Each structure stands twice: as structure tokens, then as C-alpha cells.
PDB file of N, CA and C in Angstrom:
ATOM      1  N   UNK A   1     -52.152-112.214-161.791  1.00  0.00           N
ATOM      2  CA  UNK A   1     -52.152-113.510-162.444  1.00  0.00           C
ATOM      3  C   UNK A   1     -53.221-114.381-161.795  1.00  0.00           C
ATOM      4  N   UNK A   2     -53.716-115.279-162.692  1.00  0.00           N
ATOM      5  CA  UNK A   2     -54.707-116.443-161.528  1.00  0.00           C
ATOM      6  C   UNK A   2     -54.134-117.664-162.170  1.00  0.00           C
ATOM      7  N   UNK A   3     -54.021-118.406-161.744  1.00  0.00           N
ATOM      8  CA  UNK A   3     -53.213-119.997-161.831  1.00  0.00           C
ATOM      9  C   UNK A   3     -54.032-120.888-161.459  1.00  0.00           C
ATOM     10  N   UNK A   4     -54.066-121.761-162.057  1.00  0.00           N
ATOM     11  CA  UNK A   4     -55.209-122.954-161.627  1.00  0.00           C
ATOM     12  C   UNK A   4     -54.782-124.344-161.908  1.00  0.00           C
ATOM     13  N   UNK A   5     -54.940-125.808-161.591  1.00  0.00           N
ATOM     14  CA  UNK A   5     -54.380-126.982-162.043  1.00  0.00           C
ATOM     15  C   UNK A   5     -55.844-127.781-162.511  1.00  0.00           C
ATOM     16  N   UNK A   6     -54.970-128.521-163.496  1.00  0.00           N
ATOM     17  CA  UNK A   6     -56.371-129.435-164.381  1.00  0.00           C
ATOM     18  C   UNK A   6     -56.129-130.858-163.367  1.00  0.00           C
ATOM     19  N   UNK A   7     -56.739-130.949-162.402  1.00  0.00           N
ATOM     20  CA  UNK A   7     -56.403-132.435-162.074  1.00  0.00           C
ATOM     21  C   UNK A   7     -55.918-133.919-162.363  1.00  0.00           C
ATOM     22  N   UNK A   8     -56.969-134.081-163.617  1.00  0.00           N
ATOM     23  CA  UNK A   8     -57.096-134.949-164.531  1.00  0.00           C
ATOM     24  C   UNK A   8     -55.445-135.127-165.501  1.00  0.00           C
ATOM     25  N   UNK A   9     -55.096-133.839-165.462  1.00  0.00           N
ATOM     26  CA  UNK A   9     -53.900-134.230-166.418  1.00  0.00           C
ATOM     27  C   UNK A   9     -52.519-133.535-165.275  1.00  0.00           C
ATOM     28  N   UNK A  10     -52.729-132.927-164.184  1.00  0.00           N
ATOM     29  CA  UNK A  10     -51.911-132.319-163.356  1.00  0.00           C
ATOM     30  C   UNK A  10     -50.988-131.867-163.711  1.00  0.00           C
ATOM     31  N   UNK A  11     -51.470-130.772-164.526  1.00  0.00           N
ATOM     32  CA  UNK A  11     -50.867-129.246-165.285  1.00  0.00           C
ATOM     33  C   UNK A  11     -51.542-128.384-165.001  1.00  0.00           C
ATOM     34  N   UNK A  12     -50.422-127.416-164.657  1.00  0.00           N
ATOM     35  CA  UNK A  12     -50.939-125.920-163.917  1.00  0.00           C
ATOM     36  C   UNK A  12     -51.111-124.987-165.455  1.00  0.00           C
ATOM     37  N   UNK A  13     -51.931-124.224-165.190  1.00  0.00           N
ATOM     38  CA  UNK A  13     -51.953-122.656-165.881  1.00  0.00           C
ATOM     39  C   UNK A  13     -51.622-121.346-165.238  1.00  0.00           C
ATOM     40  N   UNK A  14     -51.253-120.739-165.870  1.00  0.00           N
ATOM     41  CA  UNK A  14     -51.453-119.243-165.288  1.00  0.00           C
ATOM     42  C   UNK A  14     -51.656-118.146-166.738  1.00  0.00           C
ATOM     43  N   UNK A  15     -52.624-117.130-166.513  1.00  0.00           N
ATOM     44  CA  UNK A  15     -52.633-116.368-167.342  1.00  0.00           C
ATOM     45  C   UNK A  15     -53.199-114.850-166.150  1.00  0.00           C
ATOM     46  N   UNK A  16     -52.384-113.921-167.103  1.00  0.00           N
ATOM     47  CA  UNK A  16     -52.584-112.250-166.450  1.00  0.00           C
ATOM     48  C   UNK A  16     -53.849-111.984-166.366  1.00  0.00           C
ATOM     49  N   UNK A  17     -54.565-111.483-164.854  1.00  0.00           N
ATOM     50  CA  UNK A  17     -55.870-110.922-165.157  1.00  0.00           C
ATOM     51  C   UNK A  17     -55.631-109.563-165.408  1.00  0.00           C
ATOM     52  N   UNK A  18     -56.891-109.358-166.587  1.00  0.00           N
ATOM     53  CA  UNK A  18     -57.058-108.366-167.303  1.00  0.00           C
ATOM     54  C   UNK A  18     -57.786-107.256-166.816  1.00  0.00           C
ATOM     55  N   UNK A  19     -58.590-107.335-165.806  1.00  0.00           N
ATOM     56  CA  UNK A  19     -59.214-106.365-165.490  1.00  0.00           C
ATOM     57  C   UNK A  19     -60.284-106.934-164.118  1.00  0.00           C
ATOM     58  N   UNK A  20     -61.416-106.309-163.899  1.00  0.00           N
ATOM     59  CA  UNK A  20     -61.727-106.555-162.634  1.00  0.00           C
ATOM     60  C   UNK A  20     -63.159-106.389-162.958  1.00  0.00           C
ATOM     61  N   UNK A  21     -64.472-107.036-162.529  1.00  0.00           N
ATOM     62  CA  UNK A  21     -65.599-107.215-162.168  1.00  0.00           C
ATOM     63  C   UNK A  21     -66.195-107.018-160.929  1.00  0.00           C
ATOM     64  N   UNK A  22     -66.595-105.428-160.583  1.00  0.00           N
ATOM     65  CA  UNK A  22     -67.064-105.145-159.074  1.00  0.00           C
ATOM     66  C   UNK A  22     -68.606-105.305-159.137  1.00  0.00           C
ATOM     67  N   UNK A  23     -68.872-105.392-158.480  1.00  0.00           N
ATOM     68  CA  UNK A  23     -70.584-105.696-158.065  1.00  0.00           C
ATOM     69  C   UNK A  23     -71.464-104.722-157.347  1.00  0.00           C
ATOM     70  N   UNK A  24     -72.524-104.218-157.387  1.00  0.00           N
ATOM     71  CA  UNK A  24     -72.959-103.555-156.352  1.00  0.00           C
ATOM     72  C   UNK A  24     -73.005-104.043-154.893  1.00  0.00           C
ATOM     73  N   UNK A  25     -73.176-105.333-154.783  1.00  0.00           N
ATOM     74  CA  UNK A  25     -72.608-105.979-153.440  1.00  0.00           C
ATOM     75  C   UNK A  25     -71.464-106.043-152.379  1.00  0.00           C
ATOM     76  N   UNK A  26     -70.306-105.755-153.447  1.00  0.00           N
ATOM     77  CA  UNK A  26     -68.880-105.358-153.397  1.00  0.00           C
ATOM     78  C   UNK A  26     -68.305-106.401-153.425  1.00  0.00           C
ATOM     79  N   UNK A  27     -68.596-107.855-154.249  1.00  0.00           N
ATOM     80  CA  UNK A  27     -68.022-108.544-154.443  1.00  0.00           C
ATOM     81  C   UNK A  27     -66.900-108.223-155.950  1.00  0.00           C
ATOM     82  N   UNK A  28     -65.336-108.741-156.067  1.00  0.00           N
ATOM     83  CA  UNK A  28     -65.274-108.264-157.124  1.00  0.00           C
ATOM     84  C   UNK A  28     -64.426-109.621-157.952  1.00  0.00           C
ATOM     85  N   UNK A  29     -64.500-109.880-159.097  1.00  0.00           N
ATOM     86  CA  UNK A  29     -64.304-111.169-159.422  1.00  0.00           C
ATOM     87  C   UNK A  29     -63.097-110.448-160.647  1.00  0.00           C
ATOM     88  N   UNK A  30     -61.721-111.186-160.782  1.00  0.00           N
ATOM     89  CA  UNK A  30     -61.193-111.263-161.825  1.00  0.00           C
ATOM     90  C   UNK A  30     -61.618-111.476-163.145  1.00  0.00           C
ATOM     91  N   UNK A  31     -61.048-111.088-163.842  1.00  0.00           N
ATOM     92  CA  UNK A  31     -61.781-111.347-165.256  1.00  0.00           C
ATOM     93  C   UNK A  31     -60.677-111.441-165.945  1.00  0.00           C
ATOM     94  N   UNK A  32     -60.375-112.759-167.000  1.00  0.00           N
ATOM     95  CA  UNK A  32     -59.132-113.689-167.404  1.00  0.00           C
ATOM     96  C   UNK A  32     -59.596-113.424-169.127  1.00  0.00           C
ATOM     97  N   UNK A  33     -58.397-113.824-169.860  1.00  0.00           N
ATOM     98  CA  UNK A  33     -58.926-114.236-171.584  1.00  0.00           C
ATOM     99  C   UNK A  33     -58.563-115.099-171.880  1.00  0.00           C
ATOM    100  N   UNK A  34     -59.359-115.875-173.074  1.00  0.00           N
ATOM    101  CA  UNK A  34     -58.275-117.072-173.385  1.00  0.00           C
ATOM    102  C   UNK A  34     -58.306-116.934-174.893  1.00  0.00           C
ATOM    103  N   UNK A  35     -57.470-118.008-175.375  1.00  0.00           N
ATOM    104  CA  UNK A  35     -56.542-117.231-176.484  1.00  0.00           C
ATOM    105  C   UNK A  35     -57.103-117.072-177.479  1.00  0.00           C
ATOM    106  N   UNK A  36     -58.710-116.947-177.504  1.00  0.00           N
ATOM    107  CA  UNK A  36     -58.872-116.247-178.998  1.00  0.00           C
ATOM    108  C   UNK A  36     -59.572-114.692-178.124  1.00  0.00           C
ATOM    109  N   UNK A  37     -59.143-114.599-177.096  1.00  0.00           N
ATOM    110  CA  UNK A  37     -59.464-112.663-176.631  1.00  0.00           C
ATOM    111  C   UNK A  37     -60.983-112.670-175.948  1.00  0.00           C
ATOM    112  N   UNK A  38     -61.281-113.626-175.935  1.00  0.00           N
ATOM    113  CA  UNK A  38     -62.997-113.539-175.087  1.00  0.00           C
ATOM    114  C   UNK A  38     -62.532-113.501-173.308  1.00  0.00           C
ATOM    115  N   UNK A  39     -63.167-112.391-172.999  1.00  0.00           N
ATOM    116  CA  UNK A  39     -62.941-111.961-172.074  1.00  0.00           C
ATOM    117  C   UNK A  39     -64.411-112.387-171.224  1.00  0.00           C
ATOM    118  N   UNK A  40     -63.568-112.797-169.612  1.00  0.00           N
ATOM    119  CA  UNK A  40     -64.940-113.498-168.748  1.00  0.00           C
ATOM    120  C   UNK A  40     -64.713-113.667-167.342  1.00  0.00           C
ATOM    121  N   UNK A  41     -65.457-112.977-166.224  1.00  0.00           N
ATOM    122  CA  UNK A  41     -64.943-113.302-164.564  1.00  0.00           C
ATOM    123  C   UNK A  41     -65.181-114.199-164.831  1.00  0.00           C
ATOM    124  N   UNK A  42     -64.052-114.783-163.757  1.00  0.00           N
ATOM    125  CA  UNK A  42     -63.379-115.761-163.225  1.00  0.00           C
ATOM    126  C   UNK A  42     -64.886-116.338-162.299  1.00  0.00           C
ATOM    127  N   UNK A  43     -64.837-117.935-162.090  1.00  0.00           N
ATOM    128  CA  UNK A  43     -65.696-118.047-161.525  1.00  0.00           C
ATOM    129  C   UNK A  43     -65.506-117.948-159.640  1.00  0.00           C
ATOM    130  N   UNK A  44     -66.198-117.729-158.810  1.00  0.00           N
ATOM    131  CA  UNK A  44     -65.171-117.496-157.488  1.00  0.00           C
ATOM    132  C   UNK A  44     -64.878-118.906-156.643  1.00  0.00           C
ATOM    133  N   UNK A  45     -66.282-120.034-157.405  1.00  0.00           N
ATOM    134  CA  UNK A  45     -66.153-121.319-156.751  1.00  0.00           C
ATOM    135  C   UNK A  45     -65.222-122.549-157.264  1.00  0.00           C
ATOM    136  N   UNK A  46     -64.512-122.185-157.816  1.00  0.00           N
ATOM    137  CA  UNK A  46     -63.311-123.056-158.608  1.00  0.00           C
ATOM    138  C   UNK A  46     -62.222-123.076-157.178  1.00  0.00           C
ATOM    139  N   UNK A  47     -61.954-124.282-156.397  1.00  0.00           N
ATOM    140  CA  UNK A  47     -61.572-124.899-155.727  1.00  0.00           C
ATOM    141  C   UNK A  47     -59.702-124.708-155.237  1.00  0.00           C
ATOM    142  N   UNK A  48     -59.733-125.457-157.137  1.00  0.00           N
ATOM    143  CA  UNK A  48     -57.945-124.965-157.411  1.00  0.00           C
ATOM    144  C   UNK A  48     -57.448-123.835-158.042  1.00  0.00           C
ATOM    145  N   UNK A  49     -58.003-122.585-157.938  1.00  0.00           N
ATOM    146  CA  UNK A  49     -57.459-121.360-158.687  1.00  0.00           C
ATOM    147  C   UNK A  49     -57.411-120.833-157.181  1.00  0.00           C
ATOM    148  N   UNK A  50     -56.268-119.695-157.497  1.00  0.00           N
ATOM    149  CA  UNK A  50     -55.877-118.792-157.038  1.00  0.00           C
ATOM    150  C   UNK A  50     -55.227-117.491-157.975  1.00  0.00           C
ATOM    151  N   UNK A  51     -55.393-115.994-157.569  1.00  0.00           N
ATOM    152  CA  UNK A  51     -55.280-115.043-157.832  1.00  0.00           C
ATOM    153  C   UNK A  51     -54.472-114.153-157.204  1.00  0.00           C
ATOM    154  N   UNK A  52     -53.433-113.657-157.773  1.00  0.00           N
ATOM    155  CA  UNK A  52     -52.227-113.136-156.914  1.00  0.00           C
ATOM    156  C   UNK A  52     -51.257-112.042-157.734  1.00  0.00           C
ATOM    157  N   UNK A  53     -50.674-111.039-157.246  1.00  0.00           N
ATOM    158  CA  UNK A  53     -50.176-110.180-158.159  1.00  0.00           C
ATOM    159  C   UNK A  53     -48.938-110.572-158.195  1.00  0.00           C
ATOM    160  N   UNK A  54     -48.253-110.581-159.475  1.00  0.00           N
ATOM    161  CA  UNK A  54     -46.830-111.630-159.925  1.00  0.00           C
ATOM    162  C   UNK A  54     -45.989-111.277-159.148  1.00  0.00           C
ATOM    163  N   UNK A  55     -46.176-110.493-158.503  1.00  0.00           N
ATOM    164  CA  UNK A  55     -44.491-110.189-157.753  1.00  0.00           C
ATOM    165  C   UNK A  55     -44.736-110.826-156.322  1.00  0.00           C
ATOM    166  N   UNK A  56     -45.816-111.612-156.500  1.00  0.00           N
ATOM    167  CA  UNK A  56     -45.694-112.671-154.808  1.00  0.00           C
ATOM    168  C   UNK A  56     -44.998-113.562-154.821  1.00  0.00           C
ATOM    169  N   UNK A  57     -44.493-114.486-153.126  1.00  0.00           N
ATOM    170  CA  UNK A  57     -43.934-115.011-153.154  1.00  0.00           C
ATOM    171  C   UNK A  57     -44.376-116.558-154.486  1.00  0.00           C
ATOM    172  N   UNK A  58     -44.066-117.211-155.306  1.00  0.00           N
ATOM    173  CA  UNK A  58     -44.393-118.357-155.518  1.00  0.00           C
ATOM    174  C   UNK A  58     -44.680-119.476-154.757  1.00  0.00           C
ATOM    175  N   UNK A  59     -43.915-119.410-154.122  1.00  0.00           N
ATOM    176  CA  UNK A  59     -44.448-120.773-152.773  1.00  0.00           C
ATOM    177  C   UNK A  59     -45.619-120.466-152.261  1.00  0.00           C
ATOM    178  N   UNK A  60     -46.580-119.212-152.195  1.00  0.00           N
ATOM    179  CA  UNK A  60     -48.243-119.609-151.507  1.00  0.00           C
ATOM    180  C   UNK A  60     -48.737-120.877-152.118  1.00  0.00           C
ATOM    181  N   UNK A  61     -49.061-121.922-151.339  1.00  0.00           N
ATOM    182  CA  UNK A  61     -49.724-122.902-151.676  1.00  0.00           C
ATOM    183  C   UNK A  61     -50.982-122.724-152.440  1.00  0.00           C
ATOM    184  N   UNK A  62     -51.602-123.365-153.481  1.00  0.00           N
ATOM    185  CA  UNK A  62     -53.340-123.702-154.077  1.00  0.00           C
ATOM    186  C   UNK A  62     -53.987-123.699-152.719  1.00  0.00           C
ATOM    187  N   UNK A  63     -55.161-123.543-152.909  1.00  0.00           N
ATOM    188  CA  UNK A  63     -56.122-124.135-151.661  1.00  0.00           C
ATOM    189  C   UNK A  63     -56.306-125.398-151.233  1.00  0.00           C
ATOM    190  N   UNK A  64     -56.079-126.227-152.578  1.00  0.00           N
ATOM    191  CA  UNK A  64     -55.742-127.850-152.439  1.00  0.00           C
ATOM    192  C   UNK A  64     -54.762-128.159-152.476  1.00  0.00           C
ATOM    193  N   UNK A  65     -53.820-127.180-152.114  1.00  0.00           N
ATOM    194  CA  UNK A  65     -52.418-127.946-151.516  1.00  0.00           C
ATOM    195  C   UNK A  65     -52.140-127.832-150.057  1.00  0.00           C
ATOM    196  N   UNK A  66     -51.451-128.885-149.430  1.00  0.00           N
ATOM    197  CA  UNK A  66     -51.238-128.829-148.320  1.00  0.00           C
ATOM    198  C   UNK A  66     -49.786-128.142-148.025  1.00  0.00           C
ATOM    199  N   UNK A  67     -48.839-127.932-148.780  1.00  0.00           N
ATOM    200  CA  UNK A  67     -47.475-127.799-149.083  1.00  0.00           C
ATOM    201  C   UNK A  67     -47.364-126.746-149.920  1.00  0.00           C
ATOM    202  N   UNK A  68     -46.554-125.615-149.995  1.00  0.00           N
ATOM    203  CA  UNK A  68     -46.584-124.730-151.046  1.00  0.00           C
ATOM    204  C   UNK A  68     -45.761-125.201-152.346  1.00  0.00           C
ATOM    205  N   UNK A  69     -46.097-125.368-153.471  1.00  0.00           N
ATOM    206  CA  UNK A  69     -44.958-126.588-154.477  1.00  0.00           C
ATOM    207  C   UNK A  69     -45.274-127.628-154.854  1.00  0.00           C
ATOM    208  N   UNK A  70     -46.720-128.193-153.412  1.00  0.00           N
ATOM    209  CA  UNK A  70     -46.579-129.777-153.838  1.00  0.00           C
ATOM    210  C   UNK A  70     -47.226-130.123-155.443  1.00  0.00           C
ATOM    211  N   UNK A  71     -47.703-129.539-155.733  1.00  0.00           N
ATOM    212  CA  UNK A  71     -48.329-129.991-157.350  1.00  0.00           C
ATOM    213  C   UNK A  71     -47.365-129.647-158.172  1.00  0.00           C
ATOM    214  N   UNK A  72     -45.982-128.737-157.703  1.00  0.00           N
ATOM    215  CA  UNK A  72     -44.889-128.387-159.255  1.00  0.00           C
ATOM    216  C   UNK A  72     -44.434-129.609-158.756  1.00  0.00           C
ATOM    217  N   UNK A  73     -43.898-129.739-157.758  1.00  0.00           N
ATOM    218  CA  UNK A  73     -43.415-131.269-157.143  1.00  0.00           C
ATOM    219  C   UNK A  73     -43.536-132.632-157.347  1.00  0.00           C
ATOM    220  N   UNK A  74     -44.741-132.695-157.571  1.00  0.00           N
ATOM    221  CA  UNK A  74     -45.373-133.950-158.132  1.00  0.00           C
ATOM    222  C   UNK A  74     -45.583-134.694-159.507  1.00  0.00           C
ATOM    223  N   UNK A  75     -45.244-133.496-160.173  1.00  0.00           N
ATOM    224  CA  UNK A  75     -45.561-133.614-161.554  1.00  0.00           C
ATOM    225  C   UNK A  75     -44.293-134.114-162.294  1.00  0.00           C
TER     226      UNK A  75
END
């Protein structure tokens, strides 16, 4: 899954990544769809996303959270 929050309106997303983007570098970037099926890596410098396989704990905090929750919390 990768999950991300819109600041501006402080609503989270999450949608299943679909597959994977490796590099000859060995960088490898998620790759997400949105809902009309256009498929696209993820960008890696997006701040508030995170990427995690669903069966993790939920409480890992965003990178811009200080608290694991605090943005379901707040809202």
C-alpha cells in the first residue's frame, strides 16, 4: 500500500501498489494507479507518503508525523 495526506484538506489516501520500478542503479520506486487505470512510479521526493505492506503495524508514523496517528487524530 502507499498512503499519503493532502495537507490543504487533511485527508489521507491509500491505494495498493501495483507493481515495482527497478533501475539499473538499484533504485526501485513503487508504481500506484488512479482510478481511470494509468499506471505511474511513485515519486520518491513526496515528503508525506509512505509505502508499506498491509499487514504492518498501522501506527508507523508519516515522515511528517511526530506521533504515530497524529493526522487520523487530528482530523
Amino acid at each position: 500500500m502507499t498512503e499519503w495526506q493532502d495537507p490543504s484538506e487533511g485527508t489521507s489516501f491509500a491505494d495498493p501498489v501495483v507493481g515495482w520500478a527497478v533501475y539499473s542503479d538499484g533504485e526501485a520506486r513503487a508504481i500506484d494507479t488512479d482510478s481511470s487505470g494509468e499506471a505511474m512510479p511513485l515519486s520518491p521526493n513526496v515528503k508525506d507518503r509512505r509505502t508499506y505492506h498491509p499487514g504492518q503495524i498501522s501506527g508507523t508514523p508519516l515522515p511528517s508525523e511526530k506521533t504515530p496517528g497524529a493526522a487520523a487524530e487530528d482530523s
